[in-house]
């Protein structure tokens, strides 16, 4: 799947303003238009001094004025035996090479007594030390974080070029599935997968296109699959197991699909299929609601990243300490709904009780999936466990 993701051509681009840049994928480099900081910046409230003047303390200096943040200091020079009161964020004037914190000084009318020595450069952030004019700050392919947006803003990007969000069609299948607003008969199930997937697709930074539910009947299913293939990616749910009416693979084969993999050694989610029809990729996700959610996170999200123009990043798990023993069957890697609790470095994880991969009420109480390696029958409380936060 990684190779397929790597071969996807970059999506088209558009311009967004800062207000709409969050989580979009950059399609251009963000380059510094000036040195940052643009002037030697005071990191403290205190007095700008010549470090040499305060090598021996206490030292008595003449205060020649005050510099607030935002003041032009081009006309100010600090001479030997002089200092100037300065605020955090203000420019350090010529002649001064250090700032003494106000806590280490004592005012005596026009003079200031400096009580502790500072080295040259102390409490001064040199011009250009954070970035040089012309330096590339952010690379294309990066998903914009709040800090990245701050960096773009500080070098004058009111708008930036980003990749268009991929359109992801969502097609739930099953004769028993009815719309949320319909009155379900006793043997019918309201469609929930379409809505968990729309949320996951939005969360992944793409545009969900929910389609009407497809029945377990080849002709109608085929028409909806064809409609779904108009989008950049098609997610199907249900109908990929071994049942007599699991028709998704059959219909995709009729449409000339190439299957890249069928099945994965995971639980829930074992029957997942991945392939393409022409240049359009699809996933057939298992219909059990928790399987649908897990397989989206493991397989569909990285594909959406690729379609979004994002530079691939390896999947990273968070580590948490297990709260109580787990017993499972070996053979498959398991992704079980779990709850992270605790705080700071004391994060703990515990499985939520569930009735199997159809039980999404337990998934709704969970805030992560715990990853259980395929070779572990028992994991003891106190061991570290990988989790995928949700
Ligand atoms: P399937 O993968 O089609 O065999 O479905 C597995 C289980 O998931 C069955 O119990 C289905 O009723 C249920 N299911 C399938 N699709 C949905 C859906 N869209 N919303 C809620 N449950 C579903
Ligand atoms: Mg079904």
XYZ file of C-alpha atoms and ligand atoms in Angstrom:
414
model
C 0.000 0.000 0.000
C 2.912 2.321 0.798
C 4.155 2.094 -2.807
C 0.725 2.937 -4.151
C 0.470 5.870 -1.767
C 3.942 7.040 -2.858
C 2.958 6.963 -6.547
C -0.100 9.131 -6.178
C 0.340 12.373 -8.088
C -0.005 15.605 -6.170
C -3.529 16.953 -6.083
C -4.417 20.346 -7.586
C -3.654 23.408 -5.490
C -5.579 26.400 -4.191
C -4.880 29.442 -2.073
C -6.162 29.714 1.519
C -5.929 32.569 3.990
C -4.526 32.130 7.490
C -7.999 31.679 8.959
C -8.559 28.555 6.859
C -5.043 27.115 6.832
C -5.304 24.832 9.852
C -4.510 21.175 8.985
C -4.273 21.896 5.252
C -1.239 20.552 3.369
C 1.256 23.144 2.105
C 1.869 23.156 -1.638
C 4.619 25.795 -1.569
C 7.676 26.508 0.542
C 7.329 29.182 3.223
C 10.463 31.315 3.026
C 11.555 33.973 5.530
C 11.318 37.485 4.030
C 13.564 38.919 6.787
C 15.855 37.856 9.580
C 14.047 36.551 12.680
C 14.250 38.158 15.072
C 14.720 41.209 12.832
C 16.689 43.004 15.611
C 18.590 41.833 18.704
C 15.651 41.239 21.038
C 15.643 41.562 24.794
C 14.386 38.386 26.453
C 13.857 40.083 29.822
C 12.635 43.218 31.534
C 15.752 44.900 32.935
C 18.674 47.061 31.841
C 20.676 46.851 28.619
C 24.373 47.095 29.527
C 27.890 46.569 28.239
C 28.816 43.241 29.821
C 32.372 44.476 30.378
C 30.995 47.246 32.655
C 29.417 44.720 35.028
C 32.235 42.147 35.176
C 32.885 43.332 38.758
C 29.761 43.682 40.907
C 28.185 45.596 42.399
C 28.640 48.050 39.503
C 27.073 51.497 39.333
C 25.833 52.644 35.876
C 24.030 55.753 34.630
C 20.557 55.060 33.269
C 20.111 57.074 30.059
C 16.449 56.332 29.349
C 13.862 53.666 28.567
C 13.134 51.379 25.579
C 9.720 49.797 25.223
C 8.832 47.082 22.686
C 8.069 48.778 19.372
C 10.514 51.673 19.829
C 13.044 52.535 17.080
C 16.517 52.383 18.662
C 18.542 53.391 15.592
C 19.397 56.754 17.228
C 20.444 55.307 20.599
C 23.969 54.182 21.571
C 25.009 53.008 25.041
C 28.428 54.265 26.067
C 30.848 53.002 28.742
C 29.373 53.336 32.243
C 25.844 53.697 30.859
C 22.780 51.502 30.789
C 19.175 51.859 29.598
C 15.989 50.437 30.990
C 14.536 47.895 28.536
C 11.403 45.751 28.282
C 10.937 42.187 27.011
C 10.603 42.163 23.210
C 12.310 45.555 22.765
C 15.360 46.045 20.521
C 18.726 46.125 22.295
C 20.461 49.373 21.225
C 23.965 49.762 19.784
C 26.744 49.603 22.334
C 24.843 47.277 24.708
C 25.553 43.543 24.420
C 23.619 42.067 27.366
C 20.518 42.599 29.477
C 20.571 42.402 33.277
C 17.262 41.229 34.730
C 15.461 43.893 36.745
C 15.496 41.487 39.730
C 19.303 41.805 39.827
C 19.401 45.591 39.938
C 18.763 48.357 42.433
C 17.696 51.844 41.397
C 19.531 54.834 42.913
C 17.932 57.996 41.422
C 19.546 58.452 37.992
C 21.885 55.518 38.606
C 21.383 51.788 38.697
C 23.365 49.367 40.807
C 23.870 46.033 39.028
C 24.210 43.253 41.590
C 25.121 40.269 39.426
C 27.508 39.992 36.478
C 26.291 38.936 33.015
C 28.213 37.568 30.059
C 28.131 39.225 26.656
C 24.925 38.092 24.920
C 23.033 37.301 28.133
C 19.244 37.700 27.760
C 19.627 38.943 24.162
C 18.269 36.908 21.219
C 20.610 37.870 18.338
C 19.210 39.143 15.046
C 18.694 36.231 12.598
C 19.268 33.540 15.238
C 15.816 31.992 14.717
C 15.847 32.256 10.905
C 17.813 34.076 8.206
C 16.161 36.057 5.398
C 15.671 33.663 2.450
C 15.682 30.552 4.624
C 13.047 27.861 3.917
C 10.973 27.581 7.090
C 8.282 25.110 5.995
C 8.435 22.581 3.186
C 5.644 21.692 0.762
C 3.886 18.510 1.901
C 3.652 19.606 5.524
C 0.274 19.479 7.253
C -0.088 22.910 8.843
C 0.025 22.977 12.643
C -0.752 26.083 14.721
C 2.994 26.742 15.123
C 3.570 26.390 11.358
C 0.748 28.880 10.730
C 2.417 31.268 13.193
C 5.710 30.893 11.282
C 3.968 31.643 7.960
C 2.208 34.679 9.461
C 5.439 36.068 10.893
C 7.117 36.088 7.482
C 4.188 37.788 5.762
C 2.112 34.969 4.275
C -1.492 36.186 4.605
C -2.418 33.485 2.094
C -0.623 30.313 1.163
C -0.819 27.673 -1.513
C -2.205 24.342 -0.296
C -3.296 21.124 -1.998
C -6.989 20.667 -2.723
C -8.685 18.378 -0.203
C -9.392 14.945 -1.679
C -13.059 14.002 -2.120
C -13.785 10.692 -0.441
C -16.977 8.841 -1.374
C -18.564 6.744 1.377
C -20.809 3.854 0.416
C -22.371 1.662 3.085
C -23.894 -1.590 1.883
C -26.403 -4.036 3.323
C -30.092 -4.930 2.885
C -30.642 -4.488 6.614
C -29.272 -0.923 6.705
C -31.758 1.971 6.738
C -31.336 5.742 6.946
C -31.032 7.449 10.332
C -34.322 9.322 9.808
C -36.220 6.204 8.681
C -38.285 4.256 11.203
C -36.399 0.953 11.385
C -38.360 -2.297 11.525
C -37.304 -4.829 14.161
C -34.907 -6.595 11.793
C -33.329 -3.414 10.401
C -30.255 -1.470 11.521
C -29.739 2.276 11.254
C -26.758 3.294 9.113
C -24.001 4.409 11.445
C -20.869 3.563 9.437
C -21.477 6.328 6.907
C -21.481 8.821 9.767
C -18.466 7.510 11.651
C -16.604 7.547 8.335
C -17.677 11.090 7.398
C -16.283 12.201 10.765
C -13.042 10.275 10.263
C -12.660 11.609 6.709
C -13.157 15.197 7.931
C -10.738 14.522 10.731
C -8.192 13.333 8.176
C -8.543 16.657 6.348
C -10.579 15.381 3.380
C -14.096 16.071 2.073
C -16.611 13.273 2.689
C -19.188 12.516 -0.013
C -21.789 10.239 1.603
C -23.744 8.149 -0.927
C -27.116 6.439 -0.385
C -26.938 2.990 1.218
C -26.490 0.217 -1.379
C -28.583 -2.950 -1.153
C -27.056 -6.447 -1.392
C -28.099 -6.649 -5.038
C -25.472 -6.454 -7.805
C -27.118 -4.004 -10.214
C -27.976 -1.286 -7.698
C -24.687 -1.825 -5.869
C -22.759 -1.488 -9.108
C -24.445 1.798 -10.011
C -23.518 3.273 -6.622
C -19.946 1.943 -6.806
C -19.595 3.619 -10.203
C -20.888 6.884 -8.726
C -18.383 6.536 -5.866
C -15.499 6.066 -8.288
C -16.043 9.666 -9.473
C -14.441 10.808 -6.203
C -10.709 10.645 -5.460
C -11.135 7.646 -3.155
C -14.031 5.270 -2.504
C -14.692 3.750 0.914
C -17.182 0.900 0.969
C -18.409 -0.689 4.168
C -19.948 -4.117 4.575
C -20.268 -6.984 2.135
C -16.603 -8.007 2.066
C -16.784 -11.143 4.230
C -17.430 -14.684 2.980
C -21.241 -14.543 3.174
C -23.501 -15.459 0.278
C -24.625 -11.813 -0.083
C -21.220 -10.221 0.366
C -21.194 -8.844 -3.160
C -18.731 -5.972 -2.976
C -15.743 -7.897 -4.388
C -17.887 -9.452 -7.110
C -19.193 -6.079 -8.291
C -15.728 -4.515 -8.168
C -14.350 -7.420 -10.228
C -17.096 -6.838 -12.809
C -15.845 -3.243 -13.033
C -12.325 -4.509 -13.787
C -10.883 -3.899 -10.328
C -7.331 -4.879 -9.503
C -7.131 -6.149 -5.910
C -3.925 -5.100 -4.191
C -4.665 -6.964 -0.990
C -7.603 -8.913 0.368
C -7.503 -9.484 4.095
C -5.124 -8.391 6.846
C -3.851 -10.235 9.930
C -5.730 -7.952 12.296
C -8.771 -8.082 14.514
C -11.138 -6.380 14.115
C -10.934 -5.766 10.389
C -9.557 -9.017 8.923
C -11.686 -9.036 5.718
C -10.539 -5.568 4.509
C -9.840 -5.285 0.765
C -7.834 -2.628 -1.087
C -7.531 -2.109 -4.803
C -8.178 0.148 -7.738
C -10.407 0.518 -10.748
C -8.310 2.292 -13.355
C -6.519 5.028 -11.433
C -9.118 5.223 -8.615
C -8.357 3.485 -5.352
C -10.979 1.912 -3.115
C -11.158 0.228 0.257
C -13.783 -2.364 1.099
C -13.988 -1.981 4.867
C -15.726 -4.653 6.939
C -19.231 -3.637 8.024
C -18.914 -4.238 11.754
C -18.824 -0.686 13.075
C -15.656 -1.046 15.158
C -13.910 -2.857 12.274
C -14.857 0.017 9.986
C -13.346 2.569 12.388
C -10.142 0.626 13.017
C -9.474 -0.193 9.361
C -10.060 3.429 8.405
C -7.392 4.577 10.862
C -4.883 1.910 9.856
C -5.294 1.899 6.081
C -7.551 4.639 4.693
C -6.040 7.548 6.625
C -2.503 7.084 5.184
C -4.041 6.886 1.700
C -5.963 10.126 2.308
C -2.694 11.731 3.425
C -1.088 10.687 0.136
C -4.043 12.014 -1.889
C -3.770 15.250 0.111
C -0.190 15.767 -1.058
C 1.159 15.196 2.466
C 4.680 13.853 2.890
C 4.244 10.314 4.269
C 4.926 9.913 7.967
C 5.227 6.509 9.642
C 2.357 5.506 11.887
C 3.274 6.333 15.472
C 1.744 4.832 18.546
C 1.542 6.408 21.973
C 2.807 4.335 24.895
C 0.773 3.931 28.063
C 0.980 1.732 31.131
C -1.561 -1.067 31.283
C -3.949 -0.802 34.241
C -5.173 -4.391 34.456
C -4.198 -7.739 32.892
C -5.301 -8.571 29.335
C -5.856 -12.073 27.978
C -6.325 -12.559 24.220
C -5.928 -15.217 21.565
C -2.671 -15.145 19.596
C -2.311 -14.982 15.802
C -3.711 -11.559 14.909
C -2.674 -8.051 15.895
C -5.602 -6.690 17.850
C -6.870 -3.126 18.056
C -9.212 -3.014 20.998
C -11.303 -0.063 22.212
C -9.650 1.259 25.346
C -9.608 4.206 27.679
C -6.619 6.374 28.452
C -6.677 7.907 31.924
C -4.269 9.515 34.357
C -2.315 12.653 33.605
C 1.142 13.994 32.772
C 3.621 11.110 32.688
C 1.241 8.781 34.536
C -0.921 7.914 31.515
C -2.659 4.574 31.969
C -4.747 2.482 29.615
C -7.482 -0.054 30.200
C -9.622 -1.993 27.718
C -13.292 -1.069 27.709
C -15.556 -4.061 28.076
C -17.081 -4.948 24.752
C -19.127 -7.553 22.936
C -16.888 -7.849 19.886
C -16.371 -5.796 16.748
C -20.050 -5.073 16.266
C -20.213 -3.302 19.623
C -19.646 0.317 18.789
C -21.332 1.499 21.958
C -18.142 0.407 23.714
C -16.076 2.158 21.027
C -18.072 5.301 21.742
C -16.870 5.164 25.357
C -13.275 4.574 24.263
C -10.722 7.298 23.562
C -8.100 5.050 21.967
C -7.443 1.655 20.450
C -4.974 -0.504 22.370
C -2.592 -2.435 20.124
C -2.134 -6.054 21.204
C 0.787 -7.830 19.478
C -0.116 -11.131 17.732
C 2.185 -13.265 19.897
C 0.931 -12.230 23.336
C -1.623 -14.317 25.168
C -1.382 -12.462 28.456
C -0.205 -8.927 29.088
C 0.262 -8.041 32.734
C -0.810 -4.839 34.430
C 2.123 -2.418 34.615
C 3.537 -3.280 31.168
C 3.748 -0.567 28.516
C 1.265 -0.903 25.677
C 0.986 0.924 22.332
C -2.230 2.823 21.742
C -3.752 4.822 18.881
C -5.547 7.864 20.364
C -8.889 8.704 18.726
P -21.100 -7.169 6.819
O -19.648 -6.751 6.791
O -21.865 -6.638 5.660
O -21.194 -8.668 6.946
O -21.739 -6.553 8.132
C -21.245 -6.909 9.398
C -22.118 -6.349 10.484
O -22.040 -4.937 10.475
C -23.586 -6.671 10.355
O -24.092 -6.913 11.647
C -24.170 -5.418 9.768
O -25.537 -5.256 10.061
C -23.336 -4.348 10.388
N -23.274 -3.182 9.518
C -22.897 -3.199 8.216
N -22.965 -1.992 7.679
C -23.408 -1.158 8.652
C -23.700 0.243 8.712
N -23.549 1.024 7.635
N -24.109 0.761 9.885
C -24.258 -0.030 10.969
N -24.005 -1.355 10.976
C -23.596 -1.923 9.836
Mg -23.712 -6.938 4.850
